[in-house]
Short mmCIF file of C-alpha atoms in Angstrom, two decimals:
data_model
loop_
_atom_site.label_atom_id
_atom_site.label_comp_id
_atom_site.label_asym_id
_atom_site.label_seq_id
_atom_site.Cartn_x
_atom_site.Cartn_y
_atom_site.Cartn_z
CA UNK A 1 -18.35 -34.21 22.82
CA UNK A 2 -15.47 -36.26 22.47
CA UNK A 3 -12.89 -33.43 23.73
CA UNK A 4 -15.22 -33.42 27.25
CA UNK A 5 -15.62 -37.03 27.37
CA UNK A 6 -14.06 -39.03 30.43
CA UNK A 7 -15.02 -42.33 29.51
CA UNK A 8 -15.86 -43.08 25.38
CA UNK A 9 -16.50 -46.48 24.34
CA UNK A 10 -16.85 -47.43 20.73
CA UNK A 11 -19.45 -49.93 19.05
CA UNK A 12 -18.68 -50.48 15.66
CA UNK A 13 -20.45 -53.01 12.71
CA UNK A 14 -19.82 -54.08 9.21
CA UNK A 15 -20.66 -50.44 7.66
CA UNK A 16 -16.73 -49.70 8.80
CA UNK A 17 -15.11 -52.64 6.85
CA UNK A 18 -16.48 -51.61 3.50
CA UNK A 19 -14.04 -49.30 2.41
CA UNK A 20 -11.64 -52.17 3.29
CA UNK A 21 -13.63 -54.81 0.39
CA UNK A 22 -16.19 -56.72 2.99
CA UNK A 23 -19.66 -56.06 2.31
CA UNK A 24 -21.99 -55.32 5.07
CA UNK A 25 -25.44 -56.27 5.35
CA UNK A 26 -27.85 -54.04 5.07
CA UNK A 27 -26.27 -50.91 3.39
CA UNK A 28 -27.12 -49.97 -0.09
CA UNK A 29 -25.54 -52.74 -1.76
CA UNK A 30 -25.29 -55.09 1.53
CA UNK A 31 -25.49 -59.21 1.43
CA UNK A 32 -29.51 -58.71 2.82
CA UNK A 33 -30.16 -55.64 0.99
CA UNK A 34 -29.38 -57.21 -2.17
CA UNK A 35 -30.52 -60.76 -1.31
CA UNK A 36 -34.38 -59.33 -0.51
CA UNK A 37 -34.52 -57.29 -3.87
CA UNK A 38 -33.19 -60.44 -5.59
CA UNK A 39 -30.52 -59.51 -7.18
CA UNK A 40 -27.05 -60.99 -6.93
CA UNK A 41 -25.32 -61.11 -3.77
CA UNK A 42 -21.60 -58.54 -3.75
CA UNK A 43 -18.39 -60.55 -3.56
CA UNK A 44 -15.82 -58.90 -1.31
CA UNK A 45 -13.10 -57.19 -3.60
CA UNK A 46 -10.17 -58.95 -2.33
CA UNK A 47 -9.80 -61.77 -0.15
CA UNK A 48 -10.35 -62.00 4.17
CA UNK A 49 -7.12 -62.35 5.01
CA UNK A 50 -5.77 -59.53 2.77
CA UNK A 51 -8.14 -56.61 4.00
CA UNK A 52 -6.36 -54.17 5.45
CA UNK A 53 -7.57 -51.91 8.44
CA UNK A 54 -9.58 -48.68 6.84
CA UNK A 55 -9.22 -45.19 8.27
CA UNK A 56 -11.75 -45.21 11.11
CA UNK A 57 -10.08 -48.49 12.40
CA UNK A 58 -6.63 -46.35 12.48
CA UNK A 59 -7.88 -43.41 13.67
CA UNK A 60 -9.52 -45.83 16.60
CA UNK A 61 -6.01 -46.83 17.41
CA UNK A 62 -4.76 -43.53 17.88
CA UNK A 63 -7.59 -42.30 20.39
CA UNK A 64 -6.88 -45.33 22.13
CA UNK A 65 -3.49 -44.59 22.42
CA UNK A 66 -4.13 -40.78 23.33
CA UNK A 67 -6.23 -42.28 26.33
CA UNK A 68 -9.41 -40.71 24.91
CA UNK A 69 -11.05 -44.26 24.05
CA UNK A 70 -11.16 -46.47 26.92
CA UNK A 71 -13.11 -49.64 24.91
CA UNK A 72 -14.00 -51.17 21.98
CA UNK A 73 -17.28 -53.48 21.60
CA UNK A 74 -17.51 -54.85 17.48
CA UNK A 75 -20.23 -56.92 16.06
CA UNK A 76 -17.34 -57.69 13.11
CA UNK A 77 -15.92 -61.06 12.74
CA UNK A 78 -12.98 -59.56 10.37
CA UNK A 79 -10.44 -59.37 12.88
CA UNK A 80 -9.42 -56.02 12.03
CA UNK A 81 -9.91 -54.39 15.09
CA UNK A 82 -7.20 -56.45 16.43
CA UNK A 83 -5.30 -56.45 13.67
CA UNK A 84 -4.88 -52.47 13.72
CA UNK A 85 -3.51 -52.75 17.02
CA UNK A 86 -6.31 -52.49 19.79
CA UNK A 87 -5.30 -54.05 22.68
CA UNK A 88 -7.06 -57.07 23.18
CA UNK A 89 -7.87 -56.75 26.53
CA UNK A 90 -9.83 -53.21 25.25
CA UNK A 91 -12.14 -54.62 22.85
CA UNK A 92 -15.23 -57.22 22.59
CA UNK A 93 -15.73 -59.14 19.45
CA UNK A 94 -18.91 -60.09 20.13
CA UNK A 95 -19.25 -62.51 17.19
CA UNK A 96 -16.54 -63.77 17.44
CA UNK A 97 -13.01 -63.66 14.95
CA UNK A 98 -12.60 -65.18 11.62
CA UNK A 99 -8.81 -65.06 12.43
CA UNK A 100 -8.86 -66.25 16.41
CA UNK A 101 -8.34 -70.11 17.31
CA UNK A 102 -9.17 -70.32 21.58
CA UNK A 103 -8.43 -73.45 23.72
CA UNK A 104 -11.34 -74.30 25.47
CA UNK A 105 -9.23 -75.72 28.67
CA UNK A 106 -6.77 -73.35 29.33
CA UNK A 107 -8.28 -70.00 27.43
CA UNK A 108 -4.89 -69.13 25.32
CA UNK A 109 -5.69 -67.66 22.22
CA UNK A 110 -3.82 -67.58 19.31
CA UNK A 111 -4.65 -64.53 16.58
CA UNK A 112 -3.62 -66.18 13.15
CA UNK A 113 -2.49 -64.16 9.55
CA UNK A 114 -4.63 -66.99 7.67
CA UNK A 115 -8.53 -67.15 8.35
CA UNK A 116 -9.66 -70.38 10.57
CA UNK A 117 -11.54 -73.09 8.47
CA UNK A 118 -14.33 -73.63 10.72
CA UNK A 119 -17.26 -71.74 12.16
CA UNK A 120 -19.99 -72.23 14.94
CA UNK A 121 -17.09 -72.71 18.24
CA UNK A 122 -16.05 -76.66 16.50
CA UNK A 123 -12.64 -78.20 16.71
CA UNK A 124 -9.96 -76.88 14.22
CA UNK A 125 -7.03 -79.03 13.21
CA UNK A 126 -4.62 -77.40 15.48
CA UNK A 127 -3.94 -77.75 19.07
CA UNK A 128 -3.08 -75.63 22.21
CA UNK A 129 0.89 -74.99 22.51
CA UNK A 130 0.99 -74.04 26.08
CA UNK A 131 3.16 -76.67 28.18
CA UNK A 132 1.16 -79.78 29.69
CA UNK A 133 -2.21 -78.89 27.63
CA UNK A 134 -2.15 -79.43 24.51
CA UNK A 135 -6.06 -79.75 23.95
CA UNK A 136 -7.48 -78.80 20.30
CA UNK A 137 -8.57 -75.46 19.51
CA UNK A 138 -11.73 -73.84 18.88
CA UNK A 139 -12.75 -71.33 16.09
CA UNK A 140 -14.31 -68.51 17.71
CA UNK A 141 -17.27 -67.18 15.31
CA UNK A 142 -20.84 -67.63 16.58
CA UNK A 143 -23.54 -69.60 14.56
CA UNK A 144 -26.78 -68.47 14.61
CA UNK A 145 -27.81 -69.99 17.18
CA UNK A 146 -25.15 -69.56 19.55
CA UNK A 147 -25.49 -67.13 22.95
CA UNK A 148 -23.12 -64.21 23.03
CA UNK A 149 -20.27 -65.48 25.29
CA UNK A 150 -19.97 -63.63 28.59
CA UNK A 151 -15.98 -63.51 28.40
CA UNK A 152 -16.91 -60.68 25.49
CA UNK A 153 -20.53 -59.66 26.94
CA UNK A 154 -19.50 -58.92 30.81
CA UNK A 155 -16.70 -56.14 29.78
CA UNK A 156 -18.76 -54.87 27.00
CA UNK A 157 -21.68 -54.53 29.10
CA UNK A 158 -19.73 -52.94 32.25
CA UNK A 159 -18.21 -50.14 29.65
CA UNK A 160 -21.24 -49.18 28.04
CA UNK A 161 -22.66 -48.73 31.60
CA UNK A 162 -19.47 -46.61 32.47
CA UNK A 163 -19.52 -44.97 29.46
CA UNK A 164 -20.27 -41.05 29.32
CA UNK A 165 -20.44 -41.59 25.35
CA UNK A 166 -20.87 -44.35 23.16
CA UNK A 167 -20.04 -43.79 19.91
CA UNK A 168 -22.07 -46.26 17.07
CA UNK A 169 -20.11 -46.69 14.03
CA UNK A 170 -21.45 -48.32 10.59
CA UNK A 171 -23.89 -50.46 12.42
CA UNK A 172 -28.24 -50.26 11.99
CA UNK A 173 -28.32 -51.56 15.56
CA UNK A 174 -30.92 -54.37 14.80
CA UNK A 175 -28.95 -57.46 15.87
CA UNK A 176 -30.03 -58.30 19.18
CA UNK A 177 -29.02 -58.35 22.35
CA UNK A 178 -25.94 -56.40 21.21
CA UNK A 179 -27.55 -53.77 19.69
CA UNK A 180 -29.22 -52.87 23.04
CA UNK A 181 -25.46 -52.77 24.41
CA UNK A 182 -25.30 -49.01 23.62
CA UNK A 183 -28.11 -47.52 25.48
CA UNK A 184 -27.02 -48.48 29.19
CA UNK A 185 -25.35 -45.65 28.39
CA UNK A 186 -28.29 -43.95 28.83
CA UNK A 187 -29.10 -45.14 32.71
CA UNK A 188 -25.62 -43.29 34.19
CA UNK A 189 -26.51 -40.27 32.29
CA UNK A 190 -24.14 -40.68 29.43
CA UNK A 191 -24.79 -40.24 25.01
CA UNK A 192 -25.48 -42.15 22.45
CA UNK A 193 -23.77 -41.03 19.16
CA UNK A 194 -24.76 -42.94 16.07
CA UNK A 195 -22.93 -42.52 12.36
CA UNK A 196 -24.23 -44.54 9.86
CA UNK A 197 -25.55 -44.60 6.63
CA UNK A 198 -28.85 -45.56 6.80
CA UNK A 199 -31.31 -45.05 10.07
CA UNK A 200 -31.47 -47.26 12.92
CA UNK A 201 -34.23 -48.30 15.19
CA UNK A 202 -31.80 -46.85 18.24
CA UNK A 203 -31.69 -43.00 16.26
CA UNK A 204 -34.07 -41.39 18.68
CA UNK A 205 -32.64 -42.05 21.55
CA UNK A 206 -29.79 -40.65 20.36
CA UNK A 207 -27.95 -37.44 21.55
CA UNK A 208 -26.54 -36.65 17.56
CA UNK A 209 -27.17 -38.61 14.27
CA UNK A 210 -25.17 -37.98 11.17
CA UNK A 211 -25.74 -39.98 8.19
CA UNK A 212 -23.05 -40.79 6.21
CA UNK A 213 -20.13 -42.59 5.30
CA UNK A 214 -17.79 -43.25 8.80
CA UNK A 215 -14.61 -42.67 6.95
CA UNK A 216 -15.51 -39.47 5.67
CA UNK A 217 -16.83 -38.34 9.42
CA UNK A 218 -13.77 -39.80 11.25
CA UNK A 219 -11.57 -38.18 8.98
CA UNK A 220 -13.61 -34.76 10.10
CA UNK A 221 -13.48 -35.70 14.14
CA UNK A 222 -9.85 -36.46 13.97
CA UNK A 223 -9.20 -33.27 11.76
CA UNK A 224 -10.80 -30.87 14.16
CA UNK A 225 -9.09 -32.85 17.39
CA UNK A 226 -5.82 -32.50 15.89
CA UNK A 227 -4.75 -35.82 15.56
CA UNK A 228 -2.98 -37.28 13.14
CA UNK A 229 -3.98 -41.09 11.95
CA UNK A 230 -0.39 -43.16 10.96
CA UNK A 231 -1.15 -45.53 8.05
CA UNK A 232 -1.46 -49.57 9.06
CA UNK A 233 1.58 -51.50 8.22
CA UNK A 234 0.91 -55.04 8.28
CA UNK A 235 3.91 -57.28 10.00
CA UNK A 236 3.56 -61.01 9.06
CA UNK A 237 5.69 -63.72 10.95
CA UNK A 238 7.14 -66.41 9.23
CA UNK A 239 10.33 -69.26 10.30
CA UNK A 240 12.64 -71.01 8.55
CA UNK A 241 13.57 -74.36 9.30
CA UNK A 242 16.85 -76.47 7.96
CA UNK A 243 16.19 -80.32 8.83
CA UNK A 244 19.64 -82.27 8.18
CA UNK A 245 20.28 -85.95 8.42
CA UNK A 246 22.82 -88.15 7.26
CA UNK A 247 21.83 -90.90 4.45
CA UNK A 248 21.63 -94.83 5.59
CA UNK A 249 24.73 -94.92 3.77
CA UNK A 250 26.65 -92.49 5.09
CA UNK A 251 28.24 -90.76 2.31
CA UNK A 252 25.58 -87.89 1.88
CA UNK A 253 23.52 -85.61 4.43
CA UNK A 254 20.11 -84.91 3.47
CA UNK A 255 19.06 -82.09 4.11
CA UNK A 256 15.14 -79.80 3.65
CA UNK A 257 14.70 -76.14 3.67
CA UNK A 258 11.33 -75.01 4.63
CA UNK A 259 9.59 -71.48 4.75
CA UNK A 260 6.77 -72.03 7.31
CA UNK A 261 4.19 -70.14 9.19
CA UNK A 262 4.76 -68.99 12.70
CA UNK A 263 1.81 -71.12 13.54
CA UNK A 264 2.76 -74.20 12.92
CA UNK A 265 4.45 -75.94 9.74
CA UNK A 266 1.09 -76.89 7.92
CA UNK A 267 -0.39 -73.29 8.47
CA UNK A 268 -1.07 -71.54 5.57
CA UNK A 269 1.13 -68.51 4.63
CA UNK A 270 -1.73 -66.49 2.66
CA UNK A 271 0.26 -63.66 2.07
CA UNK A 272 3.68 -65.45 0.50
CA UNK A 273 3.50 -65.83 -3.57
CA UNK A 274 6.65 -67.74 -3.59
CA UNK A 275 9.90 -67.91 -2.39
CA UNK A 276 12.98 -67.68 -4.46
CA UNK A 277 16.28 -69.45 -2.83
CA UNK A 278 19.65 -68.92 -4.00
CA UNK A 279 23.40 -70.24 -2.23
CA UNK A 280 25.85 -67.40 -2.20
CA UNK A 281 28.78 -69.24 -0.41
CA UNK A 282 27.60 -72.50 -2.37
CA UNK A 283 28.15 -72.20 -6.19
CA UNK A 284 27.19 -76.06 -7.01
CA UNK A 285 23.96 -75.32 -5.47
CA UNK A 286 21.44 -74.75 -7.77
CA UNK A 287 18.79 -71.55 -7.09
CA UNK A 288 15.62 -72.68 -6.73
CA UNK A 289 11.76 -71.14 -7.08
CA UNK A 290 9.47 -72.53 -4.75
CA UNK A 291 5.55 -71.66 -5.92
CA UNK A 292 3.55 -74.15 -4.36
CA UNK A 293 2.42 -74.38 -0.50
CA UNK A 294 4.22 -76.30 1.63
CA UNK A 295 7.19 -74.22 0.62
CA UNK A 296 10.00 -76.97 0.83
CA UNK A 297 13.03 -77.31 -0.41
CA UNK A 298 14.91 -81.03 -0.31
CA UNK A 299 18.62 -81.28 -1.44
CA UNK A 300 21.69 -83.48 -0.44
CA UNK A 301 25.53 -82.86 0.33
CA UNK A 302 28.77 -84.85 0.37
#
């Protein structure tokens, strides 16, 4: 189906993050699974900002890049869509992103390595960096009761419609309105394809069912297509700054050493332990460990 497809969109949910360490919801051992049979709710097995893409997101990116997957729609708040390296201007995060800051005057967004403190579309602590704006940003995950915004709805909707396939991935298709996203597939003649490990409401209407885990059918589809799927690499962004200044006195300069984030000098840097300095031209400076965020160094010179 794939192979003959002109035009395959992809709707994906939680059930494809869980071989990264984020629970889903309503799988075997999912947050609402668990939470209605009372026992205790899973912990994710590492934290946010340190799951990496799984399998199905890679193999994803490489039918994207192939040309054989023209969209992306994702109920998933994880960021890892993005993070894998769809294009955002092919994919709909319909929840929003854990990881995305917007500015609500000029649009800019800005995709962060460290997750975004707030929820519901409030004010973070940051502001817009475009020239002459400057407004504070927004966090971008919904509430419950906030509307699907159109900026992710309208492309996600025209795709689906356009769609000769839509592929459901490790979703039950019971959140509305986005789980009805899939079958305006349906109107233009195209499929519905659903993997996932439990039914869903949406499984008759569907052209071909399989339940099971998505990584383990991926693997399969990519297999018999011939395509390879490269392992992620993550790439993390980080500046160094050197602040000098002479002292009121004159006779010393002052001088800091910082390792910062790319966003901004109070941004966390989640994935940085510590930072270990040394002076290799400078043998009466002394090495130093830094293990404690801000990671700043102060010193002074003759």
């Amino acid at each position: 189906m794939i192979k003959k497809s002109k035009h395959l969109v992809v709707f994906t949910g939680a059930g494809i993050s869980t071989s990264c360490g984020i629970p889903d919801f309503r799988g075997p051992k999912g947050i609402w699974t668990l939470q209605r049979e009372g026992k205790a709710l899973p912990e994710a097995s590492l934290p946010f900002h340190r799951a990496a893409p799984s399998l199905t997101h890679m193999a994803l990116v490489e039918l994207e890049k192939a040309g054989i997957l023209k969209f992306v729609i994702s109920q998933n708040v994880d960021g890892l869509h993005l993070r894998s390296g769809i294009p955002r201007e092919k994919l709909a995060e319909l929840h929003g992103n854990s990881f995305m800051e917007t500015c609500p005057s000029c649009g800019e967004e800005y995709f962060r390595d460290f997750e975004v403190e707030t929820i519901g579309l409030k004010e973070t602590s940051r502001r817009c960096s475009v020239a002459k704006c400057g407004t504070r940003l927004k966090d971008t995950v919904l509430d419950w009761e906030d509307a699907l915004p159109s900026k992710e709805m309208n492309p996600a909707e025209k795709h689906c419609k356009q769609a000769d396939i839509v592929l459901c991935l490790g979703t039950s298709l019971q959140i509305t309105p986005a789980c009805n996203l899939p079958l305006k597939a349906l109107r233009g003649g195209g499929k519905v394809v659903i993997v996932n490990l439990q039914k869903t409401p949406k499984d008759k209407k569907a052209s071909l069912v399989i339940h099971g885990f998505v990584d383990k059918v991926i693997a399969g589809v990519m297999d018999q297509l011939n395509m390879q799927i490269h392992p992620f690499v993550r790439i993390d962004l980080f500046q160094i700054i050197l602040v000098q200044a002479l002292s009121n006195d004159e006779r010393y300069v002052n001088w800091t050493l910082q390792v910062a984030s790319v966003h901004g000098q109070k941004a966390a840097l989640p994935f940085i332990e510590s930072v270990e300095i040394s002076f290799l031209d400078r043998e009466d400076y002394k090495a130093a460990i830094l293990d404690k965020q801000p990671f700043r160094l102060k010193r002074f010179s003759q």
